[in-house]
mmCIF file of C-alpha atoms in Angstrom:
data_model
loop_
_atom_site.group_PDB
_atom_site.id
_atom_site.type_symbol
_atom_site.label_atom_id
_atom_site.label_comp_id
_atom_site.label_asym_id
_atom_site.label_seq_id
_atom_site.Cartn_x
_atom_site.Cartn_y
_atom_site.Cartn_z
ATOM 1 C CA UNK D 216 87.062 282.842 115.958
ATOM 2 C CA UNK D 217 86.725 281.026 119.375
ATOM 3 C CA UNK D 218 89.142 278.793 118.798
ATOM 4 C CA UNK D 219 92.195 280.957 119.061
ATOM 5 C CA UNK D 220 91.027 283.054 122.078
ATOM 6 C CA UNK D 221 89.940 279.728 124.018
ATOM 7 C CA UNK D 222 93.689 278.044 122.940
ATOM 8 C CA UNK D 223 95.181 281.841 123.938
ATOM 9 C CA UNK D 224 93.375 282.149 127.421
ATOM 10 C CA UNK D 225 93.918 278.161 127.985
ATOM 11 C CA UNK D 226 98.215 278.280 127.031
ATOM 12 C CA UNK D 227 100.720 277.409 129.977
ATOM 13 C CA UNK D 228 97.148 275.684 131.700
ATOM 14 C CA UNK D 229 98.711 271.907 132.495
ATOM 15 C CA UNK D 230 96.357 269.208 134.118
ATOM 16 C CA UNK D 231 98.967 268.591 136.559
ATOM 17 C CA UNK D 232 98.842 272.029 138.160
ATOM 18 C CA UNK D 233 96.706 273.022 141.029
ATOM 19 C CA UNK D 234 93.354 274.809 139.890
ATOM 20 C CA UNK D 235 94.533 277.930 141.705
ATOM 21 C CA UNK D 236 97.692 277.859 139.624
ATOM 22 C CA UNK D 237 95.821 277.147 136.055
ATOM 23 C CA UNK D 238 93.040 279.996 137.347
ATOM 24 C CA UNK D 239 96.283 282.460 137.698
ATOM 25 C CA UNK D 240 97.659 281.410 134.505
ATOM 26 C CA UNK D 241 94.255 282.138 132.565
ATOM 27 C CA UNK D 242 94.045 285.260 134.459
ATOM 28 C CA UNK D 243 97.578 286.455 133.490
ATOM 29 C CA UNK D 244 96.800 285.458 130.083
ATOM 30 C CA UNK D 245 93.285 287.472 129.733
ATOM 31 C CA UNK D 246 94.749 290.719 131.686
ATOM 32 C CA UNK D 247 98.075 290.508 129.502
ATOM 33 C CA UNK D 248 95.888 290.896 126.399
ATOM 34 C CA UNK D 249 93.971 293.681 127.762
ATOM 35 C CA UNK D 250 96.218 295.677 128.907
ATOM 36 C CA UNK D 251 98.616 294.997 125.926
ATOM 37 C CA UNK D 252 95.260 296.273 123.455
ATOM 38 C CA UNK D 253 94.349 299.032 125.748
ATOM 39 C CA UNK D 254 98.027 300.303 126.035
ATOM 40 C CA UNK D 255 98.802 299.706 122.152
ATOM 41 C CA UNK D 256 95.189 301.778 121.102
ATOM 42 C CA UNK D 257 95.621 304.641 123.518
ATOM 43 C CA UNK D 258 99.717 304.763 121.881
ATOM 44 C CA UNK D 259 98.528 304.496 118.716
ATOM 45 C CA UNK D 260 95.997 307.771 120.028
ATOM 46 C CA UNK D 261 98.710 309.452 121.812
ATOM 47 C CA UNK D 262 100.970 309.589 118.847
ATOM 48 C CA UNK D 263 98.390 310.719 116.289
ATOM 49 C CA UNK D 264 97.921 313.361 118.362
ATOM 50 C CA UNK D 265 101.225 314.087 118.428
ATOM 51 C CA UNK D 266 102.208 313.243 121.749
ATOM 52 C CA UNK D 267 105.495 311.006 121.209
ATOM 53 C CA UNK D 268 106.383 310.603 124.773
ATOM 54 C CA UNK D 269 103.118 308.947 126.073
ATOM 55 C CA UNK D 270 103.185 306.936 122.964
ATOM 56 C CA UNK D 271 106.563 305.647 123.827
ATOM 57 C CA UNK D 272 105.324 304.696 127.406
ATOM 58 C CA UNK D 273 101.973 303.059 126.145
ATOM 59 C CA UNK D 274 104.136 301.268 122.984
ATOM 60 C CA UNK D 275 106.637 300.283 125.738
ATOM 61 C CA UNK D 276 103.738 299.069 128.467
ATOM 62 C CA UNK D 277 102.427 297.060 125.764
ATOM 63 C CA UNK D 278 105.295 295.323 124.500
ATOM 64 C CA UNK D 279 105.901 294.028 128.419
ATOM 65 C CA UNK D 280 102.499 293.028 128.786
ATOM 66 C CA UNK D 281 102.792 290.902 125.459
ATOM 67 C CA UNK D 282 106.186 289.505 126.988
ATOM 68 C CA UNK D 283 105.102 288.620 130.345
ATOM 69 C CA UNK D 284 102.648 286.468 128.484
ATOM 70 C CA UNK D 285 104.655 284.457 126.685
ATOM 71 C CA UNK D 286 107.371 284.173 129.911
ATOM 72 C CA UNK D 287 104.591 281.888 131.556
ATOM 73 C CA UNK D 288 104.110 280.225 128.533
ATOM 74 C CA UNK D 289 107.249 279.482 126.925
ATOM 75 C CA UNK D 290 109.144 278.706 130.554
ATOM 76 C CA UNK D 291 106.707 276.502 131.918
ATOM 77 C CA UNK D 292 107.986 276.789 135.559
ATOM 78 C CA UNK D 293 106.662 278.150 139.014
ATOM 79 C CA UNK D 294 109.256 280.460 139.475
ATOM 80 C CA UNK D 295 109.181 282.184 135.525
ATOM 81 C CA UNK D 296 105.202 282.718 136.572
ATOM 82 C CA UNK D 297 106.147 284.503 139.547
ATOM 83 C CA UNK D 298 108.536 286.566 137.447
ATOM 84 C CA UNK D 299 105.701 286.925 134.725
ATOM 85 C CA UNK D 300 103.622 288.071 137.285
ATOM 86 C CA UNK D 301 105.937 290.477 138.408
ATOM 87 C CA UNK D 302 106.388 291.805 135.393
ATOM 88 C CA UNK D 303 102.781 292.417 135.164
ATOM 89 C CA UNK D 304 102.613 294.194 138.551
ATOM 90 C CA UNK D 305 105.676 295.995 137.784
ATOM 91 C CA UNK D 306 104.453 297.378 134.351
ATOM 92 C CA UNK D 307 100.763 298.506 135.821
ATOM 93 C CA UNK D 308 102.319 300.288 138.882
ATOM 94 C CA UNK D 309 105.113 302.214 136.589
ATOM 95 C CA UNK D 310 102.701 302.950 133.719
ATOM 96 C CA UNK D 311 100.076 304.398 136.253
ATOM 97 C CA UNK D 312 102.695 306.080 137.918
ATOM 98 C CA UNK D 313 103.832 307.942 134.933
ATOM 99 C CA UNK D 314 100.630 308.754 134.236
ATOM 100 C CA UNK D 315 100.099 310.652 137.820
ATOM 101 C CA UNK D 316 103.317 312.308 136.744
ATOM 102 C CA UNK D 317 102.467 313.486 133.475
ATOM 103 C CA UNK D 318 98.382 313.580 133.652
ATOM 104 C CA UNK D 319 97.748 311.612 130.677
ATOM 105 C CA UNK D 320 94.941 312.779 128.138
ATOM 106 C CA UNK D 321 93.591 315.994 129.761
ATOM 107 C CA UNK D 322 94.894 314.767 133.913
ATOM 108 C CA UNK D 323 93.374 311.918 133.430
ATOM 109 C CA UNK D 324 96.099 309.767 133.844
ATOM 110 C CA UNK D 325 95.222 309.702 137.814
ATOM 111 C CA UNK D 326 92.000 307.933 136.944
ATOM 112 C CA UNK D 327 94.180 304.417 135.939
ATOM 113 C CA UNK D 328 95.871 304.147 139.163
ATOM 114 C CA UNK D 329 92.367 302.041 141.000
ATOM 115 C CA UNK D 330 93.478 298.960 138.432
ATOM 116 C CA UNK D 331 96.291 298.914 140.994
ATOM 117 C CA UNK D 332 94.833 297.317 143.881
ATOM 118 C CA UNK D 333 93.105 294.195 142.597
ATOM 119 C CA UNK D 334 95.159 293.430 140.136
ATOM 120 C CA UNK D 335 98.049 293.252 142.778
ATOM 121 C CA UNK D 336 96.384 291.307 145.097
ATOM 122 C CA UNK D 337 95.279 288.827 142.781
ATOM 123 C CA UNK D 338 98.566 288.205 141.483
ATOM 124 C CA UNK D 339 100.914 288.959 144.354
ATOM 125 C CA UNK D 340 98.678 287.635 147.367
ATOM 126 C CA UNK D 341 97.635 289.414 150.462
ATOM 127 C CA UNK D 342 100.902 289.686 152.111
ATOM 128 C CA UNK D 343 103.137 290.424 149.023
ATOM 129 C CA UNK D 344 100.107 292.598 147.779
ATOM 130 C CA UNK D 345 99.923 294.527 150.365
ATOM 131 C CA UNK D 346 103.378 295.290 150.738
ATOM 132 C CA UNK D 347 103.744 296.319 147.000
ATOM 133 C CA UNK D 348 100.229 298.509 147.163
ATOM 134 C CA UNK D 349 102.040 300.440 150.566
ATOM 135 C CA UNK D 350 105.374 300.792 148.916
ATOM 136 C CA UNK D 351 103.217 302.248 145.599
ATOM 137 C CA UNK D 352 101.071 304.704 147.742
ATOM 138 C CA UNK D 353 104.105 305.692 149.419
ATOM 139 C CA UNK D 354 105.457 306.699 145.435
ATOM 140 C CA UNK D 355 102.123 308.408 144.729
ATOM 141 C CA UNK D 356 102.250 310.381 147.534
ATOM 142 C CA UNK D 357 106.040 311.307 147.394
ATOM 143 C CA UNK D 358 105.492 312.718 143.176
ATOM 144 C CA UNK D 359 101.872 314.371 144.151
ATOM 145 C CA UNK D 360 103.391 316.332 147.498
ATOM 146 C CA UNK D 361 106.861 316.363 147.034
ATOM 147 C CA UNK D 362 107.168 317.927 143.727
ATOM 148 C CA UNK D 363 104.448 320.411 144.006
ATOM 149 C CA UNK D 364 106.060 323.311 141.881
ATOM 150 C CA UNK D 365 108.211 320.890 139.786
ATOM 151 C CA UNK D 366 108.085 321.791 135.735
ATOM 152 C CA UNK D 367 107.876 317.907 135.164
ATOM 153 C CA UNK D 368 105.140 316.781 137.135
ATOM 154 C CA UNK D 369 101.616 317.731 136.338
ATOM 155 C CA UNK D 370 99.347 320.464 137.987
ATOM 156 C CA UNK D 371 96.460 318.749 140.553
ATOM 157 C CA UNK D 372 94.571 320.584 143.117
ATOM 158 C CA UNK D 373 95.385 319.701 146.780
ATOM 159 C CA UNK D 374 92.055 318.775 146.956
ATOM 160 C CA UNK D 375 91.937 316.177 144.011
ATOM 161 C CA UNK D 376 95.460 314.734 145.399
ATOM 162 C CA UNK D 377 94.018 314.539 149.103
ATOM 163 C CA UNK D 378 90.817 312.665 147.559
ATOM 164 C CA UNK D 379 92.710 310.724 144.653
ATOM 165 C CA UNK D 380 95.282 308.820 147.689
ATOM 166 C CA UNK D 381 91.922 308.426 149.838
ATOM 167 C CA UNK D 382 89.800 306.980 147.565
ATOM 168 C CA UNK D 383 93.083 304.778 146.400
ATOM 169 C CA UNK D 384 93.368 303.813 150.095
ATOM 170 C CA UNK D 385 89.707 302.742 150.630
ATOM 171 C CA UNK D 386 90.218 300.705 147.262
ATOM 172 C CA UNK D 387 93.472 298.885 148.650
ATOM 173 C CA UNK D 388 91.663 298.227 151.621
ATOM 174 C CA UNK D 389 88.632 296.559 149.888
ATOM 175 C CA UNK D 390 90.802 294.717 147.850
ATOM 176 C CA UNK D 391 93.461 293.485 150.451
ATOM 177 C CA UNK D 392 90.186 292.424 152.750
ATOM 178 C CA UNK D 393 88.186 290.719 149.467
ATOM 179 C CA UNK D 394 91.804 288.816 148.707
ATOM 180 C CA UNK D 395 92.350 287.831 152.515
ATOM 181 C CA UNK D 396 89.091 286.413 153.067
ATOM 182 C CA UNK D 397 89.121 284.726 149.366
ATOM 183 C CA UNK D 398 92.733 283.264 150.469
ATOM 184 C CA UNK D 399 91.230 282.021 153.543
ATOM 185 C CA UNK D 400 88.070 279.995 151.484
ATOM 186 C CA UNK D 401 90.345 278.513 149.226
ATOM 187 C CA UNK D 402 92.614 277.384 152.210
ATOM 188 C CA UNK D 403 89.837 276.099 153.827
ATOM 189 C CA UNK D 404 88.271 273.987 151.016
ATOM 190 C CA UNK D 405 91.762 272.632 149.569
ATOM 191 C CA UNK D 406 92.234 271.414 153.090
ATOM 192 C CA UNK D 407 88.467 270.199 153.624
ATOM 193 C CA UNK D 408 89.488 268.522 150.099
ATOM 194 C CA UNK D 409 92.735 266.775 151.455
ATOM 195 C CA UNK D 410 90.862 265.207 154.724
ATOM 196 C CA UNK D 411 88.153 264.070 152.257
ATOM 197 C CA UNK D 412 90.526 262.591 149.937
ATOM 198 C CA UNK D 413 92.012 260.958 152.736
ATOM 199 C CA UNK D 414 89.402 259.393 154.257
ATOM 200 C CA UNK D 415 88.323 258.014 150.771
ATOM 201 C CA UNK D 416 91.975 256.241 150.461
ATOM 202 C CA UNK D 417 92.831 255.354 153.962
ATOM 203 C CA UNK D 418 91.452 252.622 156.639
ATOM 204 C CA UNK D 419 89.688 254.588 159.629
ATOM 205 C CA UNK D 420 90.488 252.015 162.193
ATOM 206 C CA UNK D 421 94.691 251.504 161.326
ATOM 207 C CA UNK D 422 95.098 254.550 158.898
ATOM 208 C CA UNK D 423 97.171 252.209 156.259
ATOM 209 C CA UNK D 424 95.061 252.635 152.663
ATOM 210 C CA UNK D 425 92.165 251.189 152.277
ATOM 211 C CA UNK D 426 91.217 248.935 149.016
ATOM 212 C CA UNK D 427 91.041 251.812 147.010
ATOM 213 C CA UNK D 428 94.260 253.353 147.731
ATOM 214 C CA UNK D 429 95.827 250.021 147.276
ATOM 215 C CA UNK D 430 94.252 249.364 143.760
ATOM 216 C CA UNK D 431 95.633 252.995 142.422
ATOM 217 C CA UNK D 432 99.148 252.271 143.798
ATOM 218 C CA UNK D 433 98.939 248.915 142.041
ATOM 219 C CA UNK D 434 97.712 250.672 138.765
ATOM 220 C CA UNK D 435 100.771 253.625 139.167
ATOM 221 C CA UNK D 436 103.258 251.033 140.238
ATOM 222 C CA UNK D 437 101.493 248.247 137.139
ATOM 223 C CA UNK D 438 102.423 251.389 134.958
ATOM 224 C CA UNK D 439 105.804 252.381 136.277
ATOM 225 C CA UNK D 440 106.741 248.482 135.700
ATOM 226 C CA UNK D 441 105.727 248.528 132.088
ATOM 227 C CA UNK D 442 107.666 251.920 131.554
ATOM 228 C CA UNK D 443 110.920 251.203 133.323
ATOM 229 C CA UNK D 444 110.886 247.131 133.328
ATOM 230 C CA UNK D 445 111.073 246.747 136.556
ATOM 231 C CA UNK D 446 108.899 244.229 138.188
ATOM 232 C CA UNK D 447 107.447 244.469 141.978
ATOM 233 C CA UNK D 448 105.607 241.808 143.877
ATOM 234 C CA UNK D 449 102.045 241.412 145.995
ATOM 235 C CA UNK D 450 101.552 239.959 149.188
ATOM 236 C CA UNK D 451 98.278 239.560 151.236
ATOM 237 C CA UNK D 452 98.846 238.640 154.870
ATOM 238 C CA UNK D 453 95.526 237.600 156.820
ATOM 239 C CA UNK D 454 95.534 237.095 160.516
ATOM 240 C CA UNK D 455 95.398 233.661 161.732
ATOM 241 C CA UNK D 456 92.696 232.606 163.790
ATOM 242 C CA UNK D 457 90.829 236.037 163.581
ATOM 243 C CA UNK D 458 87.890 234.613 164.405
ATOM 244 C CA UNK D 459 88.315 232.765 167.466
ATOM 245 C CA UNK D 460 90.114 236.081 168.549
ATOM 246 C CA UNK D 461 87.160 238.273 168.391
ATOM 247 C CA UNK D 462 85.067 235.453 169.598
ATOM 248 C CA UNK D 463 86.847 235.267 172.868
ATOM 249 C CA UNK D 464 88.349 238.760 173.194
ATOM 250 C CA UNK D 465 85.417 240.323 171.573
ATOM 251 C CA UNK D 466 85.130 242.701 168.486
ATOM 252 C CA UNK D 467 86.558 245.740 170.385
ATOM 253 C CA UNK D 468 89.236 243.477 171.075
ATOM 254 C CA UNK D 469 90.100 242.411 167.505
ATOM 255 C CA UNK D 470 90.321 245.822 166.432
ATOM 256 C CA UNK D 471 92.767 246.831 169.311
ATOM 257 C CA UNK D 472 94.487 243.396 167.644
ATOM 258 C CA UNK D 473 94.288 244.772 163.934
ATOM 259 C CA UNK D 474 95.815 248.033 165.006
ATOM 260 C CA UNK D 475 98.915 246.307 166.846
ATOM 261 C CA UNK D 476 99.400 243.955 164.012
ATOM 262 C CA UNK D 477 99.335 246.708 161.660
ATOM 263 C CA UNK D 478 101.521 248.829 163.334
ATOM 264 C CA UNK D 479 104.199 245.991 163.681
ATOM 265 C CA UNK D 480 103.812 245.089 159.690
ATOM 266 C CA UNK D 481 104.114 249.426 159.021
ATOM 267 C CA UNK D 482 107.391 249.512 161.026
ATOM 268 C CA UNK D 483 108.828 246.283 159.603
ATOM 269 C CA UNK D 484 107.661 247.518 156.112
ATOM 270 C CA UNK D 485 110.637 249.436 154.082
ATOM 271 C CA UNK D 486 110.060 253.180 153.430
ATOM 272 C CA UNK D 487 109.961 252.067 149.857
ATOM 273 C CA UNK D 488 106.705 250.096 150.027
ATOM 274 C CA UNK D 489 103.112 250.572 150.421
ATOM 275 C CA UNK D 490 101.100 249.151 152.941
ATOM 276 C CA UNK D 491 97.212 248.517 153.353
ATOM 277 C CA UNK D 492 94.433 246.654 155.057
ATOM 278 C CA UNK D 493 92.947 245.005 151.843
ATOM 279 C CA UNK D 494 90.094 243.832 154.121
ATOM 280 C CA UNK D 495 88.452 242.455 157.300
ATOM 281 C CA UNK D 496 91.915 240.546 158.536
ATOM 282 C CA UNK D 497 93.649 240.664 155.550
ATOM 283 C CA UNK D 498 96.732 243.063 154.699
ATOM 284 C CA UNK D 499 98.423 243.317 151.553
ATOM 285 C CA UNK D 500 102.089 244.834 151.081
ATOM 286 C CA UNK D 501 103.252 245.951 147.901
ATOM 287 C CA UNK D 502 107.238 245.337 147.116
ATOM 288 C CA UNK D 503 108.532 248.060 144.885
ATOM 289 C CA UNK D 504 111.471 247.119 142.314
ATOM 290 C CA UNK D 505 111.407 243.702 144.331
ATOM 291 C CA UNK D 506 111.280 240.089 142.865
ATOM 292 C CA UNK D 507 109.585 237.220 144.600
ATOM 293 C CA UNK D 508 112.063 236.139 146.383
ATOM 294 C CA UNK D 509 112.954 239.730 147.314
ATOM 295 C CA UNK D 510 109.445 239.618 148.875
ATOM 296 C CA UNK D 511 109.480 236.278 150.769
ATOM 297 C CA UNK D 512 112.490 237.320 152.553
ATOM 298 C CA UNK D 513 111.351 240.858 153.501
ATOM 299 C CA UNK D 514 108.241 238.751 154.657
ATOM 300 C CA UNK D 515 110.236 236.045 156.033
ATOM 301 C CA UNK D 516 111.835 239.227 158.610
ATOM 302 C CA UNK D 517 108.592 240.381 159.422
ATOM 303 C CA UNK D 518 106.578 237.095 160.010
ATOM 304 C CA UNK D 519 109.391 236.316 162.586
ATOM 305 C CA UNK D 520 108.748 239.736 164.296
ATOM 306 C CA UNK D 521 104.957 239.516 164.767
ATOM 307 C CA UNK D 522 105.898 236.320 166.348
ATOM 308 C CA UNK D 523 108.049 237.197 168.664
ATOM 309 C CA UNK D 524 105.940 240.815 169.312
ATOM 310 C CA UNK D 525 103.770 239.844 172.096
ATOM 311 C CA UNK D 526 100.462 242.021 171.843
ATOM 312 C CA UNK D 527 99.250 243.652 174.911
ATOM 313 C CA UNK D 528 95.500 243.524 175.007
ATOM 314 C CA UNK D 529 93.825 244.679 178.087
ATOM 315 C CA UNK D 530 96.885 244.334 180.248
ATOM 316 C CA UNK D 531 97.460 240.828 178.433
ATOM 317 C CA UNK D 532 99.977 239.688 176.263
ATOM 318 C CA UNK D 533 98.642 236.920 173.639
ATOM 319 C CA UNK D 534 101.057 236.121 170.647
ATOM 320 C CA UNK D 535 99.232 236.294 166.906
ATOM 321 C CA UNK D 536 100.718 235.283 163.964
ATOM 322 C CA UNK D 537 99.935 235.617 160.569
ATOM 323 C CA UNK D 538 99.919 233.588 157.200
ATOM 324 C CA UNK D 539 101.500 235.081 153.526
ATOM 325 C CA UNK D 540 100.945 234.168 150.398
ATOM 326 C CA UNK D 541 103.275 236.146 147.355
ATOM 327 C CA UNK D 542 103.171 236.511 143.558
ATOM 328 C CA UNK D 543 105.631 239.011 141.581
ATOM 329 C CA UNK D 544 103.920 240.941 138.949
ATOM 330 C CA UNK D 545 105.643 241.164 135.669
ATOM 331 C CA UNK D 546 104.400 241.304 132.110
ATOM 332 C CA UNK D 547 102.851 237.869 131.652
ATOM 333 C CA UNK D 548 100.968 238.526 134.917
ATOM 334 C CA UNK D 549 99.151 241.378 135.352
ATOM 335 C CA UNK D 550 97.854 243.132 138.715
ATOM 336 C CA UNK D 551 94.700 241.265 139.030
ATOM 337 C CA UNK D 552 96.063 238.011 138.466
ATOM 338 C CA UNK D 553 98.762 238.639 140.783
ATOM 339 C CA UNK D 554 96.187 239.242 143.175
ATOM 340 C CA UNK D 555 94.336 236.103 142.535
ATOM 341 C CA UNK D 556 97.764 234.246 142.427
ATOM 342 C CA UNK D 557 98.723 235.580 145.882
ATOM 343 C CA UNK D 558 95.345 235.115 147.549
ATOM 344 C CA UNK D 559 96.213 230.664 146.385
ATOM 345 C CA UNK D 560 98.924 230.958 147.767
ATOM 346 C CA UNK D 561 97.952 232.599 151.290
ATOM 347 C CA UNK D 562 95.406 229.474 151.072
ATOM 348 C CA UNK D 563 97.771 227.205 150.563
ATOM 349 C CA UNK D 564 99.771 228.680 153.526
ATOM 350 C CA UNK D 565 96.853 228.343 155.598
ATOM 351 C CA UNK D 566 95.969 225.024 154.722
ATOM 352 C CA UNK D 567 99.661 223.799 155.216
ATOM 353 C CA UNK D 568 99.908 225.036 159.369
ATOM 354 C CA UNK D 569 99.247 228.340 159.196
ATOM 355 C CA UNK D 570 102.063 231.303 160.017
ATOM 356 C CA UNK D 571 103.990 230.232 156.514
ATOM 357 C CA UNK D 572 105.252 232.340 153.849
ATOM 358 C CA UNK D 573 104.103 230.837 150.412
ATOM 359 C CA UNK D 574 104.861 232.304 147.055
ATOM 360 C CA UNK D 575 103.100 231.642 143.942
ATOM 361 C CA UNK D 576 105.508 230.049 141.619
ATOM 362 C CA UNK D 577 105.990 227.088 144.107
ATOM 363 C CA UNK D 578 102.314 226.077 144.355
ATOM 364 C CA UNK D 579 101.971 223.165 142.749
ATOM 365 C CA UNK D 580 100.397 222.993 139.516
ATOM 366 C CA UNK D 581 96.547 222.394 139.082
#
């Protein structure tokens, strides 16, 4: 019995959606089947009693609910949710409406219309909800004081119609203020969430990715590869001399130095590829859709440019340069032992004079 309510309240959910978005769709999905069993029982009353009109309107209200459902569901897009949604909104406010008009079971259609209000905002937002909600009071009020004496409209006391739009009113406001300041939290903690997220993927001192970011772009670009067979290459660049530099200049120093150097490799970089301090001096690019000897000449261009980039530290300009080593990553080598591949060859680099560009496949063979 669980089974097929928890697969009905979960349909249209997606794991790539935002948990505001899946929340709405479960919502939409609960309140459709409500309403569309409320609306279906109280037909199914209204016409036993012999009151074919209202059944028509409940039969009707229940047949949009069902379909406004299965809109979200069946056109699994952003904007048929909004027009789900708004077929939701749309049905509630006209159903409740006719029941002002017509008084429902003994006047108590009135009674229906304080669903209005949070069900709007929920769906529609505070700004859209609140628009709607005015545009709907403005109805109520036109059909309870504009046809007073009208055959087709139900009898109310002024009094009840005075106290039904105020009480409706103080709802709306409730609602509008509890939707506002629950808009507000949610803004607050996705963005809270964002900077978090951030700071747990990016290097505080040159804001490129950190490790971590790195290794998940290597993992999404290791799977893009194996989908569309299209390799991409690794590079590690590590400062040369690093250590003499902060010896002399001092550690405040060498950071000033990492944040030039990485600011000259971000600019030299192509929009196309990713960027990150892999650790203490060391950098490592990631080529997209690029073979290795794609990658040694992009590296080629910017080795000559940190060379000729003087740095200006503390009104001085000292010249750093910077050793490479480069292995392309296809589907005999995997991620990690293009790393390790790279990393031999920045060695070798190092060990051969220093500000070289070295790929893998030429190292000689151990």
């Amino acid at each position: 019995m669980l089974g097929p309510i928890k697969q009905y309240v979960l349909s249209g959910v997606n794991r790539r959606y935002k948990d505001e978005t899946n929340r709405r769709i479960m919502v939409v999905n609960l309140f459709a089947a409500v309403g569309m069993s409320i609306t279906f029982l109280l037909g199914s009353r209204a016409f036993i009693d012999g009151e074919y009109f209202l059944s028509t309107i409940l039969f009707s209200a229940s047949v949009i609910f069902a379909l406004s459902q299965r809109l979200q569901v069946r056109v699994a897009t952003a904007k048929a949710r909004t027009w789900s949604i708004t077929l939701l909104i749309f049905c509630l406010m006209a159903l409740t409406l006719l029941l002002v008009i017509t008084g429902g079971k003994d006047n108590t259609g009135p009674l229906w219309i304080y669903l209005v209000p949070p069900v709007t905002m929920f769906f529609a937002g505070f700004i859209r909800g609140l628009l709607a909600l005015v545009a709907y009071t403005i109805a109520c009020t036109i059909v309870l004081f504009g046809f007073n004496e009208a055959d087709f409209v139900a009898s109310y006391s002024y009094a009840f119609k005075t106290r039904l739009l105020y009480s409706f009113a103080t709802v709306t406001f409730l609602s509008a203020f509890y939707e506002y300041s629950r808009q507000k939290s949610y803004d607050t903690a996705l963005y809270l969430s964002e900077q978090f997220e951030r700071q747990a993927k990016h290097d505080h001192l040159t804001q490129l990715l950190n490790r971590r970011g790195a290794q998940q772009c290597l993992e999404r670009e290791y799977a893009r590869m194996q989908r569309n067979k299209r390799h991409f290459s690794i590079a590690i660049a590590d400062i040369d001399r690093f250590k003499s530099i902060n010896d002399s200049l001092g550690h405040e120093q060498g950071d000033e130095v990492l944040r030039q150097i990485s600011n000259i490799f971000k600019t030299r970089s192509r929009g196309q590829d990713v960027l990150a301090r892999w650790g203490g001096e060391e950098f490592m690019f990631i080529f997209n859709d690029t073979d290795e000897a794609g990658a040694v000449k992009a590296l080629e261009q910017i080795r000559a440019t940190l060379n000729n980039a003087p740095l200006n530290i503390n009104g001085n300009e000292i010249y750093i340069t910077s050793s490479f080593g480069v292995c392309e990553v296809t589907p005999d080598i995997d991620t990690s032992s293009a790393i390790r591949l790279a990393d031999k060859a920045l060695y070798h680099a190092k060990e051969h004079g220093r500000n070289l560009v070295c790929a893998a496949s030429t190292l000689p063979c151990s």
